[in-house]
PDB file of C-alpha atoms in Angstrom:
ATOM      1  CA  UNK A   7     123.415  21.796-118.742  1.00  0.00           C
ATOM      2  CA  UNK A   8     120.384  23.116-117.966  1.00  0.00           C
ATOM      3  CA  UNK A   9     117.239  21.087-118.298  1.00  0.00           C
ATOM      4  CA  UNK A  10     115.679  23.697-119.990  1.00  0.00           C
ATOM      5  CA  UNK A  11     117.384  24.618-123.418  1.00  0.00           C
ATOM      6  CA  UNK A  12     115.599  27.935-124.460  1.00  0.00           C
ATOM      7  CA  UNK A  13     117.872  30.659-124.873  1.00  0.00           C
ATOM      8  CA  UNK A  14     118.636  33.297-122.131  1.00  0.00           C
ATOM      9  CA  UNK A  15     120.210  36.632-122.234  1.00  0.00           C
ATOM     10  CA  UNK A  16     122.751  34.895-120.061  1.00  0.00           C
ATOM     11  CA  UNK A  17     123.803  32.544-122.827  1.00  0.00           C
ATOM     12  CA  UNK A  18     125.435  35.988-124.647  1.00  0.00           C
ATOM     13  CA  UNK A  19     127.468  37.282-121.476  1.00  0.00           C
ATOM     14  CA  UNK A  20     130.793  35.946-122.879  1.00  0.00           C
ATOM     15  CA  UNK A  21     130.135  37.820-126.460  1.00  0.00           C
ATOM     16  CA  UNK A  22     131.471  41.273-125.872  1.00  0.00           C
ATOM     17  CA  UNK A  23     129.225  43.945-125.352  1.00  0.00           C
ATOM     18  CA  UNK A  24     126.260  42.519-127.731  1.00  0.00           C
ATOM     19  CA  UNK A  25     123.904  42.474-124.523  1.00  0.00           C
ATOM     20  CA  UNK A  26     124.298  45.987-123.525  1.00  0.00           C
ATOM     21  CA  UNK A  27     125.076  47.389-127.128  1.00  0.00           C
ATOM     22  CA  UNK A  28     122.013  45.892-128.905  1.00  0.00           C
ATOM     23  CA  UNK A  29     118.382  47.733-129.440  1.00  0.00           C
ATOM     24  CA  UNK A  30     116.877  44.229-129.770  1.00  0.00           C
ATOM     25  CA  UNK A  31     118.041  40.582-129.229  1.00  0.00           C
ATOM     26  CA  UNK A  32     116.052  37.651-130.726  1.00  0.00           C
ATOM     27  CA  UNK A  33     116.419  33.939-129.898  1.00  0.00           C
ATOM     28  CA  UNK A  34     115.156  31.048-132.009  1.00  0.00           C
ATOM     29  CA  UNK A  35     114.335  27.769-130.091  1.00  0.00           C
ATOM     30  CA  UNK A  36     113.405  24.351-131.898  1.00  0.00           C
ATOM     31  CA  UNK A  37     112.704  21.906-129.441  1.00  0.00           C
ATOM     32  CA  UNK A  38     112.894  19.307-131.815  1.00  0.00           C
ATOM     33  CA  UNK A  39     116.650  19.952-132.054  1.00  0.00           C
ATOM     34  CA  UNK A  40     117.048  18.770-128.802  1.00  0.00           C
ATOM     35  CA  UNK A  41     114.761  16.152-128.578  1.00  0.00           C
ATOM     36  CA  UNK A  42     116.615  14.495-131.665  1.00  0.00           C
ATOM     37  CA  UNK A  43     119.736  14.516-129.971  1.00  0.00           C
ATOM     38  CA  UNK A  44     118.278  13.081-126.928  1.00  0.00           C
ATOM     39  CA  UNK A  45     116.659  10.273-128.895  1.00  0.00           C
ATOM     40  CA  UNK A  46     120.024   9.700-130.748  1.00  0.00           C
ATOM     41  CA  UNK A  47     121.858   9.658-126.898  1.00  0.00           C
ATOM     42  CA  UNK A  48     119.521   7.128-125.554  1.00  0.00           C
ATOM     43  CA  UNK A  49     119.775   4.826-129.021  1.00  0.00           C
ATOM     44  CA  UNK A  50     123.556   4.790-128.647  1.00  0.00           C
ATOM     45  CA  UNK A  51     123.338   3.838-124.946  1.00  0.00           C
ATOM     46  CA  UNK A  52     121.068   1.114-125.803  1.00  0.00           C
ATOM     47  CA  UNK A  53     123.443  -0.066-128.546  1.00  0.00           C
ATOM     48  CA  UNK A  54     126.324  -0.092-126.313  1.00  0.00           C
ATOM     49  CA  UNK A  55     124.572  -2.010-123.873  1.00  0.00           C
ATOM     50  CA  UNK A  56     123.572  -4.394-126.222  1.00  0.00           C
ATOM     51  CA  UNK A  57     119.965  -3.887-126.179  1.00  0.00           C
ATOM     52  CA  UNK A  58     117.038  -3.107-128.712  1.00  0.00           C
ATOM     53  CA  UNK A  59     116.109   0.276-129.397  1.00  0.00           C
ATOM     54  CA  UNK A  60     112.931   1.643-130.839  1.00  0.00           C
ATOM     55  CA  UNK A  61     112.647   5.302-131.480  1.00  0.00           C
ATOM     56  CA  UNK A  62     110.274   7.303-129.867  1.00  0.00           C
ATOM     57  CA  UNK A  63     110.887  10.523-131.504  1.00  0.00           C
ATOM     58  CA  UNK A  64     110.896  10.363-135.567  1.00  0.00           C
ATOM     59  CA  UNK A  65     111.670  14.035-136.818  1.00  0.00           C
ATOM     60  CA  UNK A  66     109.016  15.915-139.343  1.00  0.00           C
ATOM     61  CA  UNK A  67     110.673  18.780-140.961  1.00  0.00           C
ATOM     62  CA  UNK A  68     107.078  19.629-142.071  1.00  0.00           C
ATOM     63  CA  UNK A  69     105.902  20.022-138.719  1.00  0.00           C
ATOM     64  CA  UNK A  70     108.527  21.436-136.904  1.00  0.00           C
ATOM     65  CA  UNK A  71     107.961  24.559-134.777  1.00  0.00           C
ATOM     66  CA  UNK A  72     109.915  27.147-133.731  1.00  0.00           C
ATOM     67  CA  UNK A  73     109.730  29.859-131.045  1.00  0.00           C
ATOM     68  CA  UNK A  74     110.846  33.434-131.541  1.00  0.00           C
ATOM     69  CA  UNK A  75     112.272  34.439-128.001  1.00  0.00           C
ATOM     70  CA  UNK A  76     112.425  38.407-127.383  1.00  0.00           C
ATOM     71  CA  UNK A  77     115.106  38.721-125.113  1.00  0.00           C
ATOM     72  CA  UNK A  78     115.460  42.269-125.429  1.00  0.00           C
ATOM     73  CA  UNK A  79     113.334  45.202-126.980  1.00  0.00           C
ATOM     74  CA  UNK A  80     114.956  48.517-125.966  1.00  0.00           C
ATOM     75  CA  UNK A  81     112.550  50.647-127.758  1.00  0.00           C
ATOM     76  CA  UNK A  82     109.439  48.874-126.603  1.00  0.00           C
TER      77      UNK A  82
END
């Protein structure tokens, strides 16, 4: 797994000919999704070790940002 979770064109390699046939490819990336997953993993690890855990990241859906990444734009 790569540290930077932003989608790349190479993520489409096994999806048939989408990468070659598409005129435009857009990706949506939300950092909060991955931050929340990492927080849950840390919390579960602490619980398994019998340690107390205080959440560092509390998701707030009203303030989440999303990035639109243009992976391909054939016509400019």
